[in-house]
Short mmCIF file of C-alpha atoms and ligand atoms in Angstrom, two decimals:
data_model
loop_
_atom_site.label_atom_id
_atom_site.label_comp_id
_atom_site.label_asym_id
_atom_site.label_seq_id
_atom_site.Cartn_x
_atom_site.Cartn_y
_atom_site.Cartn_z
CA MET P 8 -0.12 0.20 -0.21
CA VAL P 9 0.99 3.93 -0.56
CA ASN P 10 3.11 4.37 0.38
CA ILE P 11 0.76 5.53 1.63
CA LEU P 12 1.83 8.02 4.46
CA ALA P 13 0.47 9.97 6.71
CA GLU P 14 3.85 11.51 7.37
CA ARG P 15 3.68 12.26 3.86
CA LEU P 16 1.32 14.70 4.82
CA ALA P 17 -0.10 17.18 2.17
CA ASN P 18 -1.65 20.51 2.72
CA SER P 19 -3.61 21.31 -0.38
CA LYS P 20 -2.78 24.81 -1.90
CA PRO P 21 -5.10 25.76 -4.66
CA ILE P 22 -3.92 26.82 -7.69
CA ASN P 23 -5.39 27.34 -11.40
CA LYS P 24 -7.77 29.64 -9.42
CA ASP P 25 -8.49 31.31 -12.68
CA LYS P 26 -10.10 27.92 -13.65
CA PHE P 27 -12.95 28.66 -11.11
CA LYS P 28 -16.15 30.79 -11.62
CA LYS P 29 -16.42 34.16 -10.27
CA GLY P 30 -18.93 34.41 -7.37
CA ALA P 31 -18.49 30.13 -6.70
CA THR P 32 -19.18 28.74 -3.21
CA LYS P 33 -15.82 29.09 -1.73
CA LEU P 34 -14.44 25.69 -0.66
CA TYR P 35 -11.46 25.03 1.53
CA LEU P 36 -10.19 21.70 1.43
CA GLU P 37 -6.98 20.34 3.44
CA THR P 38 -5.66 16.88 2.56
CA TYR P 39 -4.01 14.34 5.04
CA GLY P 40 -2.48 10.93 4.60
CA CYS P 41 -0.93 9.25 1.30
CA GLN P 42 -0.61 10.05 -2.45
CA MET P 43 -3.83 8.51 -3.11
CA ASN P 44 -5.53 11.06 -1.04
CA VAL P 45 -4.23 13.63 -2.62
CA ALA P 46 -5.13 12.16 -5.78
CA ASP P 47 -8.68 12.00 -4.92
CA SER P 48 -8.90 15.26 -3.65
CA GLU P 49 -8.18 16.39 -7.12
CA VAL P 50 -11.00 13.87 -8.14
CA VAL P 51 -13.64 15.87 -4.99
CA ILE P 52 -12.01 19.57 -6.83
CA SER P 53 -12.92 18.52 -10.06
CA ILE P 54 -16.77 17.20 -9.12
CA LEU P 55 -17.32 20.26 -6.84
CA ASN P 56 -15.71 22.98 -9.75
CA LYS P 57 -18.40 21.57 -11.86
CA GLU P 58 -21.37 22.29 -9.71
CA GLY P 59 -19.97 25.97 -8.79
CA PHE P 60 -17.63 25.76 -6.50
CA GLY P 61 -14.21 27.64 -6.01
CA LEU P 62 -11.27 26.55 -4.31
CA VAL P 63 -9.76 29.05 -1.74
CA ASP P 64 -6.69 29.41 0.17
CA SER P 65 -8.13 30.22 3.59
CA TYR P 66 -10.44 28.38 5.75
CA LYS P 67 -11.18 31.38 7.28
CA SER P 68 -13.28 32.89 4.39
CA ALA P 69 -14.94 29.50 2.95
CA ASP P 70 -18.15 28.45 2.88
CA LEU P 71 -17.52 24.83 2.85
CA ILE P 72 -14.34 23.13 4.35
CA LEU P 73 -13.63 19.40 3.47
CA ILE P 74 -11.12 17.44 4.97
CA ASN P 75 -9.75 14.33 3.55
CA THR P 76 -8.70 11.91 5.89
CA CYS P 77 -6.43 9.38 6.95
CA SER P 78 -6.96 6.20 9.13
CA ILE P 79 -4.35 4.28 9.02
CA ARG P 80 -2.79 4.87 12.90
CA ASP P 81 -4.22 6.39 15.50
CA ASN P 82 -1.94 9.41 15.62
CA ALA P 83 -3.35 10.23 11.71
CA GLU P 84 -6.73 10.75 13.60
CA GLN P 85 -5.84 12.41 16.33
CA ARG P 86 -4.32 15.14 14.32
CA ILE P 87 -7.70 15.52 11.99
CA PHE P 88 -9.73 15.50 15.70
CA ASN P 89 -6.80 18.26 16.85
CA ARG P 90 -7.26 20.58 13.44
CA LEU P 91 -11.26 19.96 13.83
CA ASN P 92 -11.14 21.81 17.36
CA GLU P 93 -9.33 24.75 15.55
CA PHE P 94 -12.61 24.74 13.22
CA LYS P 95 -14.52 25.15 16.27
CA HIS P 96 -14.89 28.94 16.52
CA LEU P 97 -15.37 29.37 13.17
CA LYS P 98 -18.88 28.44 13.28
CA LYS P 99 -19.86 30.96 15.86
CA GLN P 100 -19.03 33.20 13.48
CA ASN P 101 -20.47 32.01 10.12
CA LYS P 102 -23.77 30.17 11.19
CA SER P 103 -23.86 28.20 7.36
CA LEU P 104 -20.25 27.21 7.59
CA LEU P 105 -20.26 23.98 6.79
CA ILE P 106 -17.41 21.57 7.50
CA GLY P 107 -17.13 17.78 5.86
CA ILE P 108 -14.92 14.99 6.56
CA ILE P 109 -14.38 12.82 3.83
CA GLY P 110 -11.77 9.76 2.86
CA CYS P 111 -10.76 6.92 5.30
CA MET P 112 -12.10 8.08 8.64
CA ALA P 113 -15.43 9.19 7.29
CA GLU P 114 -15.68 5.80 5.89
CA ARG P 115 -14.54 4.13 9.33
CA LEU P 116 -16.35 6.07 11.73
CA LYS P 117 -19.51 6.84 9.60
CA GLU P 118 -22.66 8.97 11.36
CA LYS P 119 -20.14 8.45 14.94
CA LEU P 120 -18.64 11.35 13.12
CA ILE P 121 -21.78 13.74 12.97
CA GLU P 122 -22.70 12.61 16.62
CA LYS P 123 -19.51 12.69 18.37
CA GLU P 124 -18.35 16.15 16.56
CA LYS P 125 -21.23 18.19 16.47
CA LEU P 126 -19.55 20.47 14.59
CA VAL P 127 -19.49 17.89 11.24
CA ASP P 128 -22.26 18.44 8.68
CA LEU P 129 -20.92 15.87 6.09
CA VAL P 130 -19.32 12.47 6.11
CA VAL P 131 -18.32 10.91 2.65
CA GLY P 132 -16.17 8.30 2.25
CA PRO P 133 -13.85 7.48 -0.57
CA ASP P 134 -16.35 5.89 -3.36
CA ALA P 135 -18.94 8.42 -3.00
CA TYR P 136 -17.24 11.51 -3.83
CA ARG P 137 -19.72 11.91 -7.13
CA SER P 138 -22.60 12.44 -4.66
CA LEU P 139 -20.77 15.20 -3.02
CA PRO P 140 -22.82 18.12 -4.95
CA GLN P 141 -26.13 16.62 -3.36
CA LEU P 142 -24.83 16.14 0.16
CA VAL P 143 -23.58 19.28 0.29
CA GLN P 144 -27.22 20.58 -0.50
CA LYS P 145 -28.66 18.24 1.88
CA ALA P 146 -26.55 19.51 4.46
CA GLU P 147 -27.22 23.01 3.86
CA SER P 148 -30.86 22.02 4.44
CA GLY P 149 -29.93 21.16 8.33
CA GLN P 150 -30.22 17.45 7.22
CA LYS P 151 -27.46 14.61 8.18
CA ALA P 152 -25.48 14.13 4.81
CA VAL P 153 -23.72 10.79 5.28
CA ASN P 154 -22.66 8.44 2.17
CA VAL P 155 -19.86 5.85 3.07
CA LEU P 156 -20.99 3.12 0.24
CA LEU P 157 -18.22 1.40 -0.61
CA SER P 158 -18.08 0.20 -4.64
CA ARG P 159 -16.98 -2.68 -6.18
CA GLU P 160 -16.77 -0.38 -9.71
CA GLU P 161 -15.90 3.22 -8.71
CA THR P 162 -12.59 4.16 -10.32
CA TYR P 163 -13.37 7.96 -11.11
CA ALA P 164 -12.13 6.64 -14.83
CA GLU P 165 -13.31 9.62 -16.82
CA ILE P 166 -12.87 12.03 -14.11
CA SER P 167 -10.57 14.71 -15.41
CA PRO P 168 -8.56 15.91 -11.85
CA VAL P 169 -7.83 19.28 -11.18
CA ARG P 170 -4.38 19.08 -10.71
CA LEU P 171 -3.36 20.56 -7.01
CA SER P 172 0.65 19.81 -7.63
CA LYS P 173 2.05 23.11 -7.13
CA ASN P 174 5.21 22.92 -9.35
CA GLY P 175 3.21 22.11 -12.61
CA VAL P 176 6.06 19.07 -13.23
CA SER P 177 4.52 16.27 -11.47
CA ALA P 178 1.12 14.65 -10.98
CA PHE P 179 -0.64 11.69 -9.67
CA VAL P 180 -2.80 9.29 -11.55
CA SER P 181 -4.78 6.62 -9.76
CA ILE P 182 -4.97 3.20 -11.90
CA MET P 183 -6.91 1.79 -9.00
CA ARG P 184 -8.70 1.90 -5.94
CA GLY P 185 -9.17 -0.46 -2.94
CA CYS P 186 -6.96 -3.53 -1.87
CA ASP P 187 -7.93 -6.86 -1.30
CA ASN P 188 -4.50 -8.18 0.72
CA MET P 189 -5.73 -7.74 3.96
CA CYS P 190 -3.06 -7.69 6.13
CA SER P 191 -3.95 -8.10 9.61
CA TYR P 192 -2.73 -4.85 10.68
CA CYS P 193 -4.42 -2.74 8.05
CA VAL P 194 -7.53 -0.69 8.13
CA VAL P 195 -7.20 0.19 4.45
CA PRO P 196 -9.48 -3.04 3.13
CA TYR P 197 -12.03 -1.68 5.32
CA THR P 198 -11.74 2.20 4.50
CA ARG P 199 -10.91 2.13 0.62
CA GLY P 200 -12.94 -1.58 -0.04
CA ARG P 201 -12.19 -4.00 -2.68
CA GLU P 202 -9.91 -4.06 -5.27
CA ARG P 203 -10.77 -2.56 -8.97
CA SER P 204 -8.46 -1.54 -11.62
CA ARG P 205 -9.33 1.43 -13.96
CA ASN P 206 -9.92 1.53 -17.46
CA PRO P 207 -6.30 2.11 -19.18
CA GLN P 208 -8.01 3.99 -21.99
CA THR P 209 -8.80 6.92 -19.53
CA ILE P 210 -5.42 6.44 -17.25
CA ILE P 211 -3.69 6.60 -21.32
CA LYS P 212 -5.94 9.76 -22.06
CA GLU P 213 -5.21 11.46 -18.64
CA VAL P 214 -1.51 10.85 -19.10
CA GLN P 215 -1.40 12.56 -22.28
CA GLU P 216 -3.68 15.25 -21.22
CA LEU P 217 -0.54 16.01 -18.69
CA ILE P 218 1.79 15.69 -21.69
CA ASP P 219 -0.03 18.31 -23.13
CA ASN P 220 -0.01 20.68 -20.46
CA GLY P 221 3.94 20.14 -19.42
CA TYR P 222 4.26 17.63 -17.07
CA LYS P 223 7.09 15.83 -16.87
CA GLU P 224 6.31 13.28 -14.00
CA LEU P 225 4.00 11.07 -13.12
CA THR P 226 3.26 8.84 -10.21
CA LEU P 227 0.86 6.08 -11.48
CA LEU P 228 -0.89 4.82 -7.79
CA GLY P 229 -2.41 1.82 -6.38
CA GLN P 230 -2.35 -0.02 -2.95
CA ASN P 231 -0.54 -2.68 -4.83
CA VAL P 232 -0.01 -1.83 -8.73
CA ASP P 233 1.13 -5.16 -9.24
CA LYS P 234 -2.48 -6.47 -8.89
CA TYR P 235 -3.23 -3.95 -11.87
CA ASN P 236 -5.63 -6.18 -14.13
CA TRP P 237 -7.90 -5.21 -16.69
CA ASN P 238 -10.18 -7.25 -18.23
CA ASN P 239 -9.01 -10.32 -17.04
CA GLY P 240 -5.39 -10.15 -17.63
CA SER P 241 -5.63 -8.26 -20.93
CA VAL P 242 -3.36 -5.07 -19.55
CA LYS P 243 -1.32 -5.77 -16.62
CA PHE P 244 1.02 -3.86 -14.63
CA ALA P 245 3.88 -4.60 -17.04
CA ASP P 246 1.72 -3.53 -19.94
CA LEU P 247 0.40 -0.32 -18.32
CA LEU P 248 3.73 0.95 -17.44
CA GLU P 249 4.79 0.24 -21.13
CA MET P 250 2.00 1.81 -22.96
CA THR P 251 2.25 5.06 -20.26
CA ALA P 252 6.37 4.96 -21.22
CA LYS P 253 5.94 4.75 -24.66
CA LEU P 254 3.71 8.16 -24.88
CA ASP P 255 6.86 10.12 -24.47
CA PRO P 256 10.31 9.86 -23.63
CA ASN P 257 10.58 13.04 -21.81
CA LEU P 258 8.07 12.07 -19.35
CA ARG P 259 9.02 10.27 -16.17
CA ILE P 260 7.05 7.16 -15.01
CA ARG P 261 7.03 6.19 -11.12
CA PHE P 262 4.61 3.96 -9.74
CA SER P 263 3.86 3.27 -6.04
CA THR P 264 3.09 1.27 -4.11
CA SER P 265 4.75 -2.57 -5.15
CA TYR P 266 3.86 -5.65 -3.01
CA PRO P 267 6.49 -8.35 -2.50
CA GLN P 268 3.85 -11.11 -3.40
CA ASP P 269 2.91 -10.20 -6.58
CA MET P 270 5.58 -8.35 -8.18
CA THR P 271 6.67 -10.10 -11.26
CA ASP P 272 10.11 -10.39 -12.97
CA GLU P 273 7.82 -8.80 -16.22
CA VAL P 274 7.73 -5.62 -14.53
CA LEU P 275 11.34 -5.50 -13.45
CA TYR P 276 12.05 -6.46 -17.35
CA THR P 277 9.65 -3.36 -18.13
CA ILE P 278 11.53 -1.10 -15.98
CA ALA P 279 14.92 -2.09 -17.39
CA LYS P 280 13.92 -1.40 -20.93
CA TYR P 281 12.81 1.74 -20.87
CA ASP P 282 14.68 4.93 -19.68
CA ASN P 283 11.89 6.72 -18.54
CA ILE P 284 10.75 4.69 -16.32
CA CYS P 285 12.44 5.29 -12.93
CA LYS P 286 14.57 3.22 -11.24
CA TYR P 287 13.02 3.21 -7.76
CA ILE P 288 10.76 0.64 -6.48
CA HIS P 289 9.07 0.61 -2.92
CA LEU P 290 8.98 -2.71 -1.91
CA PRO P 291 7.65 -2.50 1.60
CA VAL P 292 8.60 -6.03 3.70
CA GLN P 293 7.21 -4.83 7.31
CA SER P 294 9.44 -7.01 9.08
CA GLY P 295 12.03 -9.28 8.80
CA SER P 296 11.08 -12.64 10.63
CA ASN P 297 8.86 -14.86 9.41
CA ALA P 298 7.24 -15.85 12.14
CA VAL P 299 5.99 -11.73 12.48
CA LEU P 300 5.29 -11.70 8.55
CA LYS P 301 2.89 -15.01 9.17
CA ARG P 302 0.76 -12.85 12.06
CA MET P 303 0.73 -9.99 9.40
CA LYS P 304 -0.94 -12.25 6.94
CA ARG P 305 1.45 -10.51 4.42
CA GLY P 306 1.81 -13.71 2.41
CA TYR P 307 5.78 -14.06 1.73
CA THR P 308 8.73 -14.96 3.86
CA ARG P 309 11.80 -13.47 3.97
CA GLU P 310 13.32 -15.87 1.76
CA TRP P 311 10.30 -14.61 -0.80
CA TYR P 312 11.15 -10.97 -0.25
CA MET P 313 15.07 -11.75 -0.46
CA ASP P 314 14.42 -13.41 -3.73
CA ARG P 315 12.32 -10.48 -5.26
CA ILE P 316 15.41 -8.01 -3.96
CA ASN P 317 17.73 -10.25 -6.01
CA ALA P 318 15.33 -10.00 -9.10
CA ILE P 319 15.48 -6.18 -8.79
CA LYS P 320 19.36 -6.35 -8.42
CA THR P 321 19.82 -8.51 -11.43
CA ILE P 322 17.54 -7.09 -13.92
CA VAL P 323 17.62 -3.43 -12.88
CA PRO P 324 21.01 -3.00 -11.65
CA ASP P 325 21.13 0.68 -10.83
CA CYS P 326 17.78 0.68 -9.11
CA SER P 327 17.37 2.16 -5.35
CA ILE P 328 15.04 0.52 -3.10
CA SER P 329 12.84 1.83 -0.32
CA SER P 330 10.50 -0.10 2.49
CA ASP P 331 8.06 0.23 5.20
CA PHE P 332 8.45 -0.67 8.70
CA ILE P 333 6.18 -1.65 11.84
CA ALA P 334 7.92 -2.07 15.04
CA GLY P 335 6.17 -4.15 17.77
CA PHE P 336 3.75 -5.96 15.87
CA CYS P 337 1.89 -8.36 18.17
CA SER P 338 4.17 -10.72 20.03
CA GLU P 339 7.15 -9.04 18.55
CA THR P 340 9.94 -10.56 20.20
CA GLU P 341 13.62 -9.25 20.59
CA GLU P 342 14.78 -11.92 17.86
CA ASP P 343 12.11 -11.26 15.55
CA HIS P 344 13.22 -7.39 16.03
CA LYS P 345 16.84 -8.53 14.97
CA ASP P 346 15.73 -10.28 11.96
CA THR P 347 14.05 -7.17 10.92
CA LEU P 348 17.54 -4.94 11.56
CA SER P 349 19.08 -7.65 10.26
CA ILE P 350 17.60 -8.04 6.58
CA MET P 351 17.63 -4.28 6.35
CA LYS P 352 21.44 -4.80 6.28
CA LEU P 353 21.08 -7.41 4.00
CA VAL P 354 19.21 -5.38 1.43
CA GLY P 355 20.90 -2.17 2.10
CA PHE P 356 17.82 0.07 1.25
CA ASP P 357 18.40 3.19 0.22
CA TYR P 358 15.00 4.82 2.40
CA SER P 359 12.32 3.83 4.83
CA TYR P 360 9.41 4.70 6.16
CA MET P 361 9.00 3.88 9.84
CA PHE P 362 5.99 3.20 12.08
CA LYS P 363 5.18 2.12 15.82
CA TYR P 364 2.33 -0.41 15.61
CA SER P 365 -1.11 1.15 15.89
CA GLU P 366 -3.81 -1.23 16.48
CA ARG P 367 -6.58 -0.41 14.43
CA PRO P 368 -10.02 -1.34 15.25
CA ASP P 369 -12.07 -4.30 13.51
CA THR P 370 -8.85 -5.34 11.97
CA TYR P 371 -7.90 -9.44 12.16
CA ALA P 372 -5.03 -7.96 14.45
CA ALA P 373 -7.45 -6.20 16.85
CA LYS P 374 -9.66 -8.85 16.81
CA ARG P 375 -7.42 -12.09 17.19
CA LEU P 376 -4.20 -10.75 18.34
CA ASP P 377 -2.61 -9.18 21.47
CA ASP P 378 -0.96 -5.98 21.20
CA ASN P 379 1.24 -7.21 23.66
CA VAL P 380 4.84 -5.04 23.13
CA PRO P 381 4.92 -2.55 25.55
CA ASP P 382 5.02 1.31 24.17
CA GLU P 383 8.74 2.02 25.41
CA VAL P 384 10.05 -1.38 23.85
CA LYS P 385 7.87 -0.33 20.16
CA SER P 386 9.54 3.04 20.73
CA ARG P 387 13.27 2.11 21.61
CA ARG P 388 13.07 -0.90 18.59
CA LEU P 389 11.64 1.95 15.96
CA LYS P 390 14.58 4.19 16.90
CA GLU P 391 17.39 1.34 16.51
CA ILE P 392 15.45 1.03 12.72
CA ILE P 393 15.35 4.33 12.16
CA GLU P 394 19.37 4.87 13.45
CA LEU P 395 20.16 1.89 10.94
CA GLN P 396 17.96 3.35 8.36
CA ASN P 397 19.80 6.71 8.62
CA TYR P 398 23.26 4.38 8.18
CA LEU P 399 22.11 2.80 5.63
CA SER P 400 20.78 6.21 3.99
CA LEU P 401 24.15 7.64 4.24
CA VAL P 402 26.51 4.91 2.74
CA SER P 403 23.87 4.84 -0.78
CA ASN P 404 24.37 8.18 -0.43
CA LYS P 405 28.30 8.23 -0.07
CA ARG P 406 28.47 5.60 -3.05
CA ASP P 407 26.63 8.44 -5.31
CA ILE P 408 29.87 11.07 -4.75
CA GLY P 409 31.46 11.30 -7.57
CA LYS P 410 28.54 10.40 -10.05
CA THR P 411 26.75 12.50 -12.66
CA PHE P 412 23.15 12.13 -12.59
CA GLU P 413 19.88 13.20 -14.94
CA VAL P 414 17.63 15.49 -12.49
CA LEU P 415 14.06 16.85 -13.29
CA ILE P 416 14.29 19.82 -11.39
CA GLU P 417 10.87 20.70 -8.68
CA GLY P 418 11.59 23.83 -7.06
CA GLU P 419 14.12 26.01 -5.22
CA SER P 420 15.63 24.99 -2.30
CA LYS P 421 14.21 25.81 0.95
CA LYS P 422 17.52 27.41 2.34
CA SER P 423 18.30 29.39 -0.46
CA SER P 424 16.71 31.11 -3.86
CA GLU P 425 20.11 30.45 -5.63
CA ARG P 426 19.62 27.04 -5.24
CA LEU P 427 17.40 24.62 -6.81
CA PHE P 428 16.48 20.82 -5.80
CA GLY P 429 15.41 17.92 -8.40
CA ARG P 430 15.67 14.32 -8.22
CA ASN P 431 17.27 11.39 -10.23
CA SER P 432 15.61 8.33 -11.03
CA GLN P 433 16.44 6.86 -7.99
CA ASN P 434 14.30 9.36 -6.16
CA LYS P 435 17.07 10.95 -4.25
CA VAL P 436 16.88 14.48 -3.93
CA ILE P 437 19.55 16.38 -5.25
CA VAL P 438 20.64 20.29 -4.24
CA PHE P 439 22.50 22.38 -6.69
CA ASP P 440 23.50 25.86 -7.74
CA LYS P 441 20.66 27.61 -10.10
CA LYS P 442 22.79 28.72 -13.07
CA ASP P 443 20.69 29.19 -15.91
CA SER P 444 18.03 26.31 -15.42
CA LYS P 445 14.59 26.52 -13.82
CA ILE P 446 11.53 24.05 -12.44
CA GLY P 447 11.10 21.97 -15.45
CA ASP P 448 13.88 21.55 -16.82
CA TYR P 449 16.43 18.10 -17.03
CA VAL P 450 19.81 18.91 -16.40
CA MET P 451 22.82 16.95 -15.44
CA VAL P 452 24.31 17.49 -11.99
CA LYS P 453 27.38 15.69 -10.54
CA VAL P 454 27.43 14.88 -6.60
CA ASN P 455 30.26 16.32 -4.74
CA GLU P 456 28.77 16.19 -1.75
CA CYS P 457 26.17 14.18 0.71
CA SER P 458 24.36 13.80 4.35
CA SER P 459 21.92 10.96 5.07
CA ALA P 460 18.86 12.69 3.42
CA THR P 461 20.28 14.99 0.38
CA LEU P 462 22.90 14.86 -2.26
CA LEU P 463 24.66 17.92 -2.90
CA GLY P 464 26.03 19.11 -6.31
CA GLU P 465 26.66 21.04 -9.32
CA ILE P 466 25.01 21.37 -13.16
CA VAL P 467 27.35 20.20 -15.42
CA ASP P 468 27.37 19.91 -19.34
CA ASN P 469 26.04 16.53 -20.83
N1 5AD H 512 0.22 0.66 12.79
C1 5AD H 512 1.72 1.12 12.18
N2 5AD H 512 1.90 0.84 10.99
C2 5AD H 512 0.84 0.66 10.14
N3 5AD H 512 0.76 0.72 8.57
C3 5AD H 512 -0.09 0.46 8.17
N4 5AD H 512 -0.93 0.07 9.33
C4 5AD H 512 -0.36 0.36 10.50
C5 5AD H 512 -0.90 0.06 11.60
N5 5AD H 512 -1.64 -0.48 12.53
C6 5AD H 512 1.66 1.31 7.72
C7 5AD H 512 2.55 -0.25 6.98
C8 5AD H 512 2.03 0.41 5.47
C9 5AD H 512 2.27 2.18 5.67
C10 5AD H 512 1.80 2.81 4.71
O1 5AD H 512 1.73 2.15 7.23
O2 5AD H 512 3.91 -0.01 6.94
O3 5AD H 512 3.12 0.00 4.73
FE1 SF4 H 513 -4.38 6.37 2.75
FE2 SF4 H 513 -6.39 5.60 3.56
FE3 SF4 H 513 -4.55 4.35 4.08
FE4 SF4 H 513 -4.47 6.75 5.15
S1 SF4 H 513 -5.83 5.02 5.78
S2 SF4 H 513 -2.80 5.52 4.31
S3 SF4 H 513 -5.41 7.70 3.33
S4 SF4 H 513 -5.28 4.40 2.36
#
C-alpha cells in the first residue's frame, strides 16, 4: 500500500484559481494521508468545480471546509480531531459554514463522526465523491449528509482531476482503488474497499493530457500496483507501464506501491527496458521475521522477499529500493526485531518509512492478536530501526559522490533561492546552484557531497 503515509502529509494549496467561476461557493480543502488521498482530492475538486465551487487558500473565508482524512494509525486520526477543534470558533462566526469529513476516517467512523463531533455536517467515504454536490445541498437544508457506501466498480475513471501540484511538473495518476490483501494490521481494506482497476484507456487519456499541459513526471498510484488487471489479464501492470512509457520519452514514470508477493520479473524487465521508467521501487517488507510476517498475513517469507530483491538487483542493477517497517507488532520478540535489523542490512535499503505498530479497530490483529509489546519497547525498537536506516541511507548516498545524474528540477531549495532541487531517477533529492536552469528542466548534476537525506551537486554539461 502507499506508500501511503500519514507522514507525507499534504496540505493542498490551490493553483489554477482562474479555472474557477467568479462568485462561486468557496471551498477550502485540506488533505492528509497518502498520495492516493492527494489524487482523490483532485477528483473531489473537479466534481465540485463543475457545480460552481471555487477553491480558496484560507479556511477563514470558506463556505465549505472539507478535510480528506487518513486512518492508518491512531495518531493520524488524532491529528484530524485536533484540526477540527481549531475550526470550532469559525462556526460561531459563520452559521452557514459547512464542515465535511471525507476519505478514510469518514469511511471508518461513519455517522459516529456527526454524533461525536457536533461540528461535522457531512461524512463522505472514498467511493462516494460523486454524491458530494447533493450531500452539500442536503447539509445546507440542515439534514445529516452521510454517504459511506463502498463500491466494487467506482474508479472515477473519466473524471479529469484538477491538479493541486504546485510546480506543474509532477502529478499523480490513480490506476486502481481499494485493496484485497487483508494484512492483519491494516485498516485500508475496510476504508477503501475491494480492489478494482481503472480502464487503461482513461488512464492513457489522462497521461496524454498531462503531457499536453507540460507535466514531466507522473506517479501511477495504487495500493498494490502489481495487481493491476484490466479485462481478465488483457492489460496487466507491466503492459500499463509500457503503454505510458511509450507516450513520451521525456515523461518520467514512477509508480507506488509494489507488493513483494505480486511483483513479477516481467515488471522488472519493463522497468529496465525504458529509460523513462524511474529506477526506484518502494517494496515494503514490514518485518524481517517469518513469524511476524505470518501474523501480519503478508503472504510471503523473508526468503521470498530476498528473492525479489535479488531479482531487482539483477534485472535493474541501478535501481534504488525503499521499504516500510512496523516496529513492535503483536508478540514481536527481540529475536524478531533483530531479524528486521538484519534484513535491512542485507538489502541495504536506500530509504524507509518507519512506524510504531498502532492497533486499528476491527482489523484481524485487533480482533485476534494481542497488542502486547509495551510502548517503550516499540519506541526503542523503532529508534533502532530509524538509526540503522539513517546509516544505510548515508552509505547509499556516499556511493553516489562523484556520479552524474539526470535530474528533473522540481523547485527552489528551502535554504536558498539561488539553489534548486530535483530528483534523479532513483528518487534521491539533489540540491544544486541554479545557473540558467529552471523548474521543469532536465539537467545533468554531478554529486559532490551528501548527508543521509540529500545529495549536493553542481550542474555539468552533458
Ligand atoms: N500501525 C503502524 N503502521 C501501519 N502501517 C499500516 N498499518 C499500520 C498500523 N496499524 C504502515 C505500513 C504500511 C504503511 C503505509 O503504513 O508500514 O506499509
Ligand atoms: Fe491512505 Fe487511507 Fe491508508 Fe491513510 S488509511 S494511508 S488515507 S489509504
